[in-house]
mmCIF file of C-alpha atoms in Angstrom:
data_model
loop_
_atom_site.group_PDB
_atom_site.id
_atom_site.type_symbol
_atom_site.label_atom_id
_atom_site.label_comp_id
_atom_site.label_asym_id
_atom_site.label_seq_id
_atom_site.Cartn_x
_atom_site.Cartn_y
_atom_site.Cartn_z
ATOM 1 C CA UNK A 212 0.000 0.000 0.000
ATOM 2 C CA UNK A 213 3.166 2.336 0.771
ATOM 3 C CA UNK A 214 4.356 1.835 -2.793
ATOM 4 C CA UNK A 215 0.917 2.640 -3.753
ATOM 5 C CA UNK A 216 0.661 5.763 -2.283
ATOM 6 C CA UNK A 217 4.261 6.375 -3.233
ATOM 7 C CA UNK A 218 3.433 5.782 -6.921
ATOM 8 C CA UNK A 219 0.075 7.951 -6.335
ATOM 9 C CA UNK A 220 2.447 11.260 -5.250
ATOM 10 C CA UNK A 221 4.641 10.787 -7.826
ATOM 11 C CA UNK A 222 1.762 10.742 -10.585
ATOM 12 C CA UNK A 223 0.104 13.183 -8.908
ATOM 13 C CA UNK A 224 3.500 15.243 -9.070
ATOM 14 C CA UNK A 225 3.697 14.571 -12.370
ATOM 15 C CA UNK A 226 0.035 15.475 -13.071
ATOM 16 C CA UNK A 227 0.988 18.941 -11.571
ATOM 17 C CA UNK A 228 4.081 19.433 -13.978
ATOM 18 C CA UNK A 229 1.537 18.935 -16.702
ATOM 19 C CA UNK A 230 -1.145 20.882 -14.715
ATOM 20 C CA UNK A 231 -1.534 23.535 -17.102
ATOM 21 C CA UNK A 232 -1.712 20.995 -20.344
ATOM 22 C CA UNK A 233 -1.100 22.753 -23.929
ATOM 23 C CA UNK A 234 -3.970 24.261 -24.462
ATOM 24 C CA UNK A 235 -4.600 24.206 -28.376
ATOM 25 C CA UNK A 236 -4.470 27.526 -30.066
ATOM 26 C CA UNK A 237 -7.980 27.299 -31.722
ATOM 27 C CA UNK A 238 -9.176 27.368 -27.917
ATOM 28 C CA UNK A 239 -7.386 30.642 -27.345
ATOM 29 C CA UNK A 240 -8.715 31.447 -30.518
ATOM 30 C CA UNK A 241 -12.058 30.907 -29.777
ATOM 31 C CA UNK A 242 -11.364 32.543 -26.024
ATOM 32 C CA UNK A 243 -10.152 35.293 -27.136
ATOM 33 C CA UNK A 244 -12.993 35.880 -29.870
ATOM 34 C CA UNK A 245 -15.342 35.726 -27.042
ATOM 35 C CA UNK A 246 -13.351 38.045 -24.734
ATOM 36 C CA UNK A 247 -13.275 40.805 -27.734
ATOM 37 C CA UNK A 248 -16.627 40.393 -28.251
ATOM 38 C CA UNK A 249 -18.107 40.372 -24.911
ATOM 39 C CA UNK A 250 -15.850 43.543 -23.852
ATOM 40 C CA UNK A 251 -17.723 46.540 -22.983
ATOM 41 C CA UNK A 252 -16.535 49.824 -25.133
ATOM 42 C CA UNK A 253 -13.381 51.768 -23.626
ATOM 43 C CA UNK A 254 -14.309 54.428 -21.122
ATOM 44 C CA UNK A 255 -13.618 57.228 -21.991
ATOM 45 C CA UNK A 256 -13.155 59.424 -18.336
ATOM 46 C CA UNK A 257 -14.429 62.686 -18.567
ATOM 47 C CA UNK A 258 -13.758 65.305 -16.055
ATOM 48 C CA UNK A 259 -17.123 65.653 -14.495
ATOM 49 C CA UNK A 260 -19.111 68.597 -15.823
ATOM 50 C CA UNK A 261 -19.727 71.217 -12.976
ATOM 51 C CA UNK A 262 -23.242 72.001 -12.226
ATOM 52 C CA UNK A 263 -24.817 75.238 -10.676
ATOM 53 C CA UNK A 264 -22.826 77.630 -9.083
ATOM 54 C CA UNK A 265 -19.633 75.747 -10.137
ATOM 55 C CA UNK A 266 -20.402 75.727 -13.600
ATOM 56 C CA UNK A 267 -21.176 79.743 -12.770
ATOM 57 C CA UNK A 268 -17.312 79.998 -11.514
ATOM 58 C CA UNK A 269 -15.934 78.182 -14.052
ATOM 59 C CA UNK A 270 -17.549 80.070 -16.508
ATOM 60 C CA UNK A 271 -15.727 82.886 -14.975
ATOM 61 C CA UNK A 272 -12.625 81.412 -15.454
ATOM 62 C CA UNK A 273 -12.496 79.310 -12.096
ATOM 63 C CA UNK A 274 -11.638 80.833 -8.352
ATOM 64 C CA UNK A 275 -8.747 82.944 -8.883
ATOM 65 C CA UNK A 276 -10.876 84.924 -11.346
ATOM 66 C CA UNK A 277 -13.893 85.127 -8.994
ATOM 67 C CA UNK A 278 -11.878 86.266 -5.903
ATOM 68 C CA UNK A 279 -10.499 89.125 -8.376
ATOM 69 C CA UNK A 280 -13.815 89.827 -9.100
ATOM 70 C CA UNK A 281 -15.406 89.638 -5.479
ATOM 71 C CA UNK A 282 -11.773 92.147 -4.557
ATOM 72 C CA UNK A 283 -12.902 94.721 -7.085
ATOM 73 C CA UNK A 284 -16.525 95.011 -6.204
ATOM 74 C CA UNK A 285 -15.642 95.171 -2.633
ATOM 75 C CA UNK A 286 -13.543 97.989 -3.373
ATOM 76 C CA UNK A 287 -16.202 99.555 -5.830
ATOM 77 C CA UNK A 288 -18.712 99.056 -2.649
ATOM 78 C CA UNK A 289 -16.218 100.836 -0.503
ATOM 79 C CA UNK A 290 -15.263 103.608 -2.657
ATOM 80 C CA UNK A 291 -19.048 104.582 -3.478
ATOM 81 C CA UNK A 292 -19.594 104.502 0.457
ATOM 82 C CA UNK A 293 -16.610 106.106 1.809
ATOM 83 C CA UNK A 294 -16.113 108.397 -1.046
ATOM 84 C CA UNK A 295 -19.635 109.625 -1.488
ATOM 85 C CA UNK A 296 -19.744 111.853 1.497
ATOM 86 C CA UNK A 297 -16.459 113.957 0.374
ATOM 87 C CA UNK A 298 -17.488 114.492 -2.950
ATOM 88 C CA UNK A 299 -20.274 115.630 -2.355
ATOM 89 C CA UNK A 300 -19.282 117.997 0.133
ATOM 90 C CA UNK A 301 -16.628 119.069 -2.187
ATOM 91 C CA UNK A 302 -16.777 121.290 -4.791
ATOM 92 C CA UNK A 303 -16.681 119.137 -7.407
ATOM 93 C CA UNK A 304 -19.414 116.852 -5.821
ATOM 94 C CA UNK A 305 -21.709 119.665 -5.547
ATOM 95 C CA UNK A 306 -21.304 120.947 -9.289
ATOM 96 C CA UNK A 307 -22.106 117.502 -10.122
ATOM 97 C CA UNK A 308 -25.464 117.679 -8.077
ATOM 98 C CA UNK A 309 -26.510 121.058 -9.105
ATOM 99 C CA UNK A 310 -24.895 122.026 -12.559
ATOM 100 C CA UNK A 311 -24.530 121.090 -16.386
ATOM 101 C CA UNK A 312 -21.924 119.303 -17.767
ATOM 102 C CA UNK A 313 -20.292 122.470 -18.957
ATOM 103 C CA UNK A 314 -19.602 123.779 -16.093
ATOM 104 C CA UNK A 315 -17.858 120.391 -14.673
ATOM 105 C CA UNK A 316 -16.055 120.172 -17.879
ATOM 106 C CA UNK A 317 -15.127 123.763 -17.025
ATOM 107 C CA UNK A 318 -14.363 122.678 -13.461
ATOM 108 C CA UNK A 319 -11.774 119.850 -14.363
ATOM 109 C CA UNK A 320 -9.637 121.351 -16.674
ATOM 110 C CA UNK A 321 -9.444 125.046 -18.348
ATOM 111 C CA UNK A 322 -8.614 123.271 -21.576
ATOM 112 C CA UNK A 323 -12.177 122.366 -22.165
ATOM 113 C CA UNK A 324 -13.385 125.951 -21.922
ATOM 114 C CA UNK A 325 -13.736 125.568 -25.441
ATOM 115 C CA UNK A 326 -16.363 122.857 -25.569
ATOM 116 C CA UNK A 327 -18.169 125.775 -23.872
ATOM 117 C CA UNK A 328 -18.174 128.187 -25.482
ATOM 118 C CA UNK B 196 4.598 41.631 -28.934
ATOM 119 C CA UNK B 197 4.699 39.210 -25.825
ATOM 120 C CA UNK B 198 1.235 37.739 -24.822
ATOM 121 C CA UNK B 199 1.058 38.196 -21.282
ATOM 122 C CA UNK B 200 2.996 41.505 -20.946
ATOM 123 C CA UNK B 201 1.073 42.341 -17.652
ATOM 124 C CA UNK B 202 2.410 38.655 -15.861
ATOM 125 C CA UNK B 203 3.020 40.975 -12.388
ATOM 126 C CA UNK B 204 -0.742 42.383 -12.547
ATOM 127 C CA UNK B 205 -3.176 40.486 -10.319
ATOM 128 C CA UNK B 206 -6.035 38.546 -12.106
ATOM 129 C CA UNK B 207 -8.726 40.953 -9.981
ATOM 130 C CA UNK B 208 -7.171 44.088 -11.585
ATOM 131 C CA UNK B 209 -6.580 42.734 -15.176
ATOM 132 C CA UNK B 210 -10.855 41.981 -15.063
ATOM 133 C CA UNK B 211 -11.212 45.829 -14.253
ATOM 134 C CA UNK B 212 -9.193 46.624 -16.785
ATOM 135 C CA UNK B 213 -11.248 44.505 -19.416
ATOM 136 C CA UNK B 214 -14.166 45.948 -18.089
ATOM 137 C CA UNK B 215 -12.925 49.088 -19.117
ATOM 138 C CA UNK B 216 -11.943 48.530 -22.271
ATOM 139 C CA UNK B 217 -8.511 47.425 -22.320
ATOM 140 C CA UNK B 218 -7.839 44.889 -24.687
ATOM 141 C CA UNK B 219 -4.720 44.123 -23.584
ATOM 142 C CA UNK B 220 -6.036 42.660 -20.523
ATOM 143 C CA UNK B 221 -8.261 40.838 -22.585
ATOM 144 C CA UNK B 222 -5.338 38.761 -24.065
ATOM 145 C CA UNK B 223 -3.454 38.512 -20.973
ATOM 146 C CA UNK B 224 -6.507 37.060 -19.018
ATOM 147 C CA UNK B 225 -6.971 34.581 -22.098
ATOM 148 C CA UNK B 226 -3.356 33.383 -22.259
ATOM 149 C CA UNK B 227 -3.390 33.492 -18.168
ATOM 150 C CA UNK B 228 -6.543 31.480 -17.666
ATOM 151 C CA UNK B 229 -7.712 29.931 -20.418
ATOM 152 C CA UNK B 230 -4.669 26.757 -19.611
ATOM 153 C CA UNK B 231 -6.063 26.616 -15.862
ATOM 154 C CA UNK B 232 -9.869 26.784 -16.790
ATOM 155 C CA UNK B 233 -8.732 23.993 -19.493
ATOM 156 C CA UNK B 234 -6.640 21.359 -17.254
ATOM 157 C CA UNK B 235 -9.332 21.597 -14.268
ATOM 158 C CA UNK B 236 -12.167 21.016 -16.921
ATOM 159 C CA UNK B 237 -10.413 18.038 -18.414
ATOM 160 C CA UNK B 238 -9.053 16.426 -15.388
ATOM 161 C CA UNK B 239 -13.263 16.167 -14.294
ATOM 162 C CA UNK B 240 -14.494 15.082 -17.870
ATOM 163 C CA UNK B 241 -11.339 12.829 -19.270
ATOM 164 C CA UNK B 242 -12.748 14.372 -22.455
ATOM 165 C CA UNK B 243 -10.388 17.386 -24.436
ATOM 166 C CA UNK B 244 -13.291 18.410 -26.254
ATOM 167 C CA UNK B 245 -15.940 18.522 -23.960
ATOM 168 C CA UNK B 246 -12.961 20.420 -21.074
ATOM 169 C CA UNK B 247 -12.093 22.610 -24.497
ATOM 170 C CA UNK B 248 -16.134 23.479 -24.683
ATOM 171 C CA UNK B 249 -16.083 23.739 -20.698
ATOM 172 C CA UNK B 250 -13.464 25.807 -20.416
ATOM 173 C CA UNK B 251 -15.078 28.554 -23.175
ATOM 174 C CA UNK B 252 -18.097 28.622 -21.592
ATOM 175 C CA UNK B 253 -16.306 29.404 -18.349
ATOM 176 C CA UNK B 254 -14.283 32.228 -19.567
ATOM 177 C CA UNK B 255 -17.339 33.601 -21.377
ATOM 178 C CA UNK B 256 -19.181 33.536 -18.015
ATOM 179 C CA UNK B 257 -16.152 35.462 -17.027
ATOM 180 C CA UNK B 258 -16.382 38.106 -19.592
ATOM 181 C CA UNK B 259 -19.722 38.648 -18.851
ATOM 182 C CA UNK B 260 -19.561 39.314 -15.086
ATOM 183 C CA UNK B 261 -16.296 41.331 -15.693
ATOM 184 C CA UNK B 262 -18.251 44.763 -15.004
ATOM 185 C CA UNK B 263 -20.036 43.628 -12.000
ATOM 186 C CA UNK B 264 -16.942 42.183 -10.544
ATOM 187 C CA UNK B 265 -16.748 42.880 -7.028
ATOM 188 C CA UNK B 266 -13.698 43.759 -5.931
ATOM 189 C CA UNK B 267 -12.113 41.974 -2.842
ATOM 190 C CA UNK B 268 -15.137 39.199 -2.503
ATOM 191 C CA UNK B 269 -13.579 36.016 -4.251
ATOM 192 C CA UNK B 270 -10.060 35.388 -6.351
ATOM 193 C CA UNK B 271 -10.534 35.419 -9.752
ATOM 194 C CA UNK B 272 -9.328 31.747 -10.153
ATOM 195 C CA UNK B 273 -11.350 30.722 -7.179
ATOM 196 C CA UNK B 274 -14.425 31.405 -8.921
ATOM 197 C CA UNK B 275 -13.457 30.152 -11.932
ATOM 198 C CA UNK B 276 -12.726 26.849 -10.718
ATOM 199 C CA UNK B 277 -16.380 27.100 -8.919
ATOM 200 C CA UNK B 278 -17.977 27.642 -12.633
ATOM 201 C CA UNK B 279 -15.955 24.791 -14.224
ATOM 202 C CA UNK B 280 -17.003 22.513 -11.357
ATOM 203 C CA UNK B 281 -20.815 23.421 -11.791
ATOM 204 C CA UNK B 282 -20.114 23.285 -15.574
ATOM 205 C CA UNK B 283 -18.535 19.320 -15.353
ATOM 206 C CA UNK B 284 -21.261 18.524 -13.062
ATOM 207 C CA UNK B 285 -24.016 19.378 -15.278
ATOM 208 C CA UNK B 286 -22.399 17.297 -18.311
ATOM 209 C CA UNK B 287 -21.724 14.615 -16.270
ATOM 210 C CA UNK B 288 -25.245 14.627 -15.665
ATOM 211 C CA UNK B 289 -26.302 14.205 -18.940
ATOM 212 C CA UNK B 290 -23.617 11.963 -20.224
ATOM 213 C CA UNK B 291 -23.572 9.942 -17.483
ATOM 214 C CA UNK B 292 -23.503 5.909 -18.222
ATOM 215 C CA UNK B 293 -21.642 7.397 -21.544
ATOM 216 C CA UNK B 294 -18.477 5.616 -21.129
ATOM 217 C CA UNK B 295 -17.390 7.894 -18.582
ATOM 218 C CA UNK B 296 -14.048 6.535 -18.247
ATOM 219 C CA UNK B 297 -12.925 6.349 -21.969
ATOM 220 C CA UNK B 298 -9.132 6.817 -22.164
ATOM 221 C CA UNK B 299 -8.183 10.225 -23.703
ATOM 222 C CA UNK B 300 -5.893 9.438 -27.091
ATOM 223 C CA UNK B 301 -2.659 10.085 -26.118
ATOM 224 C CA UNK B 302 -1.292 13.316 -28.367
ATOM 225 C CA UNK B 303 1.980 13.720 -29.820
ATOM 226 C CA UNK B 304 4.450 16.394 -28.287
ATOM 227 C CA UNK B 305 8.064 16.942 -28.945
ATOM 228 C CA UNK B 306 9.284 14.364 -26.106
ATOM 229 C CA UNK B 307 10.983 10.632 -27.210
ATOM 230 C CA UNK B 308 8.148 8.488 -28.474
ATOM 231 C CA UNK B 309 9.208 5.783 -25.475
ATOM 232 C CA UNK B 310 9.073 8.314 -22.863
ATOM 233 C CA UNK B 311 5.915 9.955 -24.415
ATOM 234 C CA UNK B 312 4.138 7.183 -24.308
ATOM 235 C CA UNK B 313 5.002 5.611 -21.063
ATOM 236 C CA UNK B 314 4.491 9.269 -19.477
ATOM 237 C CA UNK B 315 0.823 9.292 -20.916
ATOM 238 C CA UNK B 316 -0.260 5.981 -20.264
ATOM 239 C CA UNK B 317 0.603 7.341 -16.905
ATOM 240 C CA UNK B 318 -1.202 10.062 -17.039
ATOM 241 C CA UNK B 319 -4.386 8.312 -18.724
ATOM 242 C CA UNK B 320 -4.338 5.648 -16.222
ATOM 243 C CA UNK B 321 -4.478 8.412 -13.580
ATOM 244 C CA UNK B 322 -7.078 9.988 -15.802
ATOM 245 C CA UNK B 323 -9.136 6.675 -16.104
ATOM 246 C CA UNK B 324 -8.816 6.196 -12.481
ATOM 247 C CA UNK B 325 -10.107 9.711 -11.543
ATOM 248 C CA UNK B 326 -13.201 9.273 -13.313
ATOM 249 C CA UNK B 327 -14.006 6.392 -11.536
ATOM 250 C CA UNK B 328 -14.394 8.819 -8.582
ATOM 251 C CA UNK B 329 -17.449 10.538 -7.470
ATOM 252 C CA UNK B 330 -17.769 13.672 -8.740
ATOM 253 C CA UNK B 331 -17.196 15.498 -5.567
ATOM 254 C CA UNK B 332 -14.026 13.292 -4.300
ATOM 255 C CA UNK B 333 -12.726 13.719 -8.040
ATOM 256 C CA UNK B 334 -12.987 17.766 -7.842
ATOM 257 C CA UNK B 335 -10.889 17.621 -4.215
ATOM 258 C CA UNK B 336 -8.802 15.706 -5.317
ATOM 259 C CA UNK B 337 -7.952 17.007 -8.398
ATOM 260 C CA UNK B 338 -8.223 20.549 -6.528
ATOM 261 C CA UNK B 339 -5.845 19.245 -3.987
ATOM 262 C CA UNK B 340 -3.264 17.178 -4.962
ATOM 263 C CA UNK B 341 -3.111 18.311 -9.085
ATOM 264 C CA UNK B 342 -4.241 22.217 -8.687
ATOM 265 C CA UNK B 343 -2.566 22.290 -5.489
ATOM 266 C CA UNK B 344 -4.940 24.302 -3.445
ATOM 267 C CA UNK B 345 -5.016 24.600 0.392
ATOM 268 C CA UNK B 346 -7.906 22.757 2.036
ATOM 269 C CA UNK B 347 -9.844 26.395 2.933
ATOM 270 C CA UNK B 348 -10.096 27.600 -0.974
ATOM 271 C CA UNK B 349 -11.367 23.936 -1.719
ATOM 272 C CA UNK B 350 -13.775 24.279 0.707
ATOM 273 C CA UNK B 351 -14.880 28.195 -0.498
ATOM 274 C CA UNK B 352 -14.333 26.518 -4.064
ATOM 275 C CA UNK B 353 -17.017 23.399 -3.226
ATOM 276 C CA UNK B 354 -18.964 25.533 -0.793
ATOM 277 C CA UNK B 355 -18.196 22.857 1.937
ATOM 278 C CA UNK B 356 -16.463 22.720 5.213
ATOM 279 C CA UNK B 357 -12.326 22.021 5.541
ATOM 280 C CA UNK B 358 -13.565 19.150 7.619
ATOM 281 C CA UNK B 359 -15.892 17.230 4.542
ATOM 282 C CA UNK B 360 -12.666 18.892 2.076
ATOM 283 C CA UNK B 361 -9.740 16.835 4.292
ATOM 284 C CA UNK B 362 -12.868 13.597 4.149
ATOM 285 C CA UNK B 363 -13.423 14.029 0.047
ATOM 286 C CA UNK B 364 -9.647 14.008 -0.273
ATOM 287 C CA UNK B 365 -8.539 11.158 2.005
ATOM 288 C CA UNK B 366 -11.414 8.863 0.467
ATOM 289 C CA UNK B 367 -10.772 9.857 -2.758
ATOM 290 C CA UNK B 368 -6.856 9.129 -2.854
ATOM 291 C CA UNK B 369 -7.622 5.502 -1.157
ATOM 292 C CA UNK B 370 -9.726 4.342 -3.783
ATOM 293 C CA UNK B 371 -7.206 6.188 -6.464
ATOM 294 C CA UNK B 372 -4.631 3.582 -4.890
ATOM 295 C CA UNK B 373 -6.818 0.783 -4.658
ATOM 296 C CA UNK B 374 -7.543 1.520 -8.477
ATOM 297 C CA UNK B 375 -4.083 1.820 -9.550
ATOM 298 C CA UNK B 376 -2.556 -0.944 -7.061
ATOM 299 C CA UNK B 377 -2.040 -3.486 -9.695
ATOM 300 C CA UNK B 378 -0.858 -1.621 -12.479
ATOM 301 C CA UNK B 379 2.394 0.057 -10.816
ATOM 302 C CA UNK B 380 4.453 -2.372 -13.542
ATOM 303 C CA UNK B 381 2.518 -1.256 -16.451
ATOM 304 C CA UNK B 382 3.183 2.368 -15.806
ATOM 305 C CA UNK B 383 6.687 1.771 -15.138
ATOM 306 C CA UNK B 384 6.902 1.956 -11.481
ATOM 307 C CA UNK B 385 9.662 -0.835 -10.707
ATOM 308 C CA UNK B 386 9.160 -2.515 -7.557
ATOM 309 C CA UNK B 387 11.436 -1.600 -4.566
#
């Protein structure tokens, strides 16, 4: 029975050397054939497309754009609040209230006395 | 252009790569499985075309699941070897009583013609005596002791416990010996 079992591991050893027998090429042929046809279509990844507001900053040409933009019309916010006071108590500000454009054109510069006139 | 140009990429991440499209994985997993699928089908049928037909079907079951594969769950080859084994079972089913243990014609390969022979008369004997088995001892034992899986992926392969695995086994390689105990001479086993 030894020798038996002896003889059964060596087959089986043997068995395992040829574990993976030639497999004919028609079979990987066939495989193959299959594997192509089966496949699903190559995926192409697209960036993902922003929605909403993000679509709204890129448009804008993405963040750095929009925090130029936010900059500038806190400063236009600031400068109509701030400013408004002094130019209106100012000369200037007051001829802007009260007159026609001649006389601001007059105002600003002397070389546009001749649009006046 | 060599065949299997991705040999260091795991089976799981070659299927995600056919599932997205990459056709290269497509011939790597062919070249890399298709051999496997093959050898496990034919050592449960004895029978190179049926294992040939077995061993398509398997890989097309394979291609089909490819882009529900779940990643981490089973091994690629694990579950292979589950399909094949359902695969066998059903065509033993139906053929059974057919001759089941009909002798595979030996094929020519590039070996001696002494050495060829007496190495497949081996092997068919072996071959003859495996289908003589019961299906389930046959897959262990094939899945042991010719695959050469551990005891727990037979068991997550055949859906059993290690314990009825380690039974299968032991039961099947006594009545292999039994089978084979008078013809150690004819295969070219010398005594001693």
């Amino acid at each position: 029975m030894e020798q038996t079992n002896a003889m059964l591991d060596e087959l089986f050893a043997e068995a395992r050397r040829n574990a993976e027998a030639p497999v004919s090429p028609a079979l990987l042929a066939r495989v193959l054939a299959d594997a192509e046809a089966l496949q699903p279509a190559p995926r192409i990844l697209e960036a993902a497309r922003p929605r909403g507001w993000r679509r709204f900053v890129t448009l804008l040409g993405g963040w750095p754009s929009v925090a130029g933009l936010a900059t500038a019309a806190l400063v236009g916010v600031w400068i109509g609040v701030a400013g408004s006071a002094g130019l209106i108590g100012g000369e200037l500000g007051s001829d802007l209230l009260s007159l026609g454009q001649e006389s601001v054109l007059a105002d600003m510069d002397q070389s546009y006395a001749f649009l006046v006139d | 252009m060599p065949y299997d140009s991705q040999e260091d990429t795991p089976d799981e991440a070659l299927l995600v790569l056919y599932a997205n499209g990459d056709a290269a994985a497509a011939r790597a997993l062919t070249v890399r499985l298709t051999p496997r699928v093959f050898s496990h089908a034919y050592r449960m049928l004895g029978d190179r075309a049926e294992a040939e037909d077995v061993a398509q079907e398997a890989m097309i079951r394979l291609w089909r699941i490819a882009p529900d594969w779940r990643q981490g769950e089973a091994k690629v080859t694990t579950w292979l070897y589950r399909v094949v084994a359902n695969l066998c079972t059903d065509r033993l089913r139906k053929v059974r009583g057919i001759a089941l243990d009909a002798v595979a014609e030996p094929e020519d390969d590039a070996r001696g013609p002494v050495e060829s022979l007496q190495e497949q008369a081996r092997m068919d004997a072996l071959q003859a005596a495996l289908n003589r088995l019961s299906d389930r001892q046959r897959q262990a034992v094939v899945l042991r002791h010719i695959e050469g899986l551990g005891n727990p992926e037979i068991a997550g392969i055949m859906e059993i416990s290690v314990e009825a695995v380690e039974s299968l086994t032991a039961r099947g390689k006594r009545a292999l010996a039994a089978e084979l105990a008078g013809q150690r001479e004819a295969l070219g086993y010398a005594d001693g």
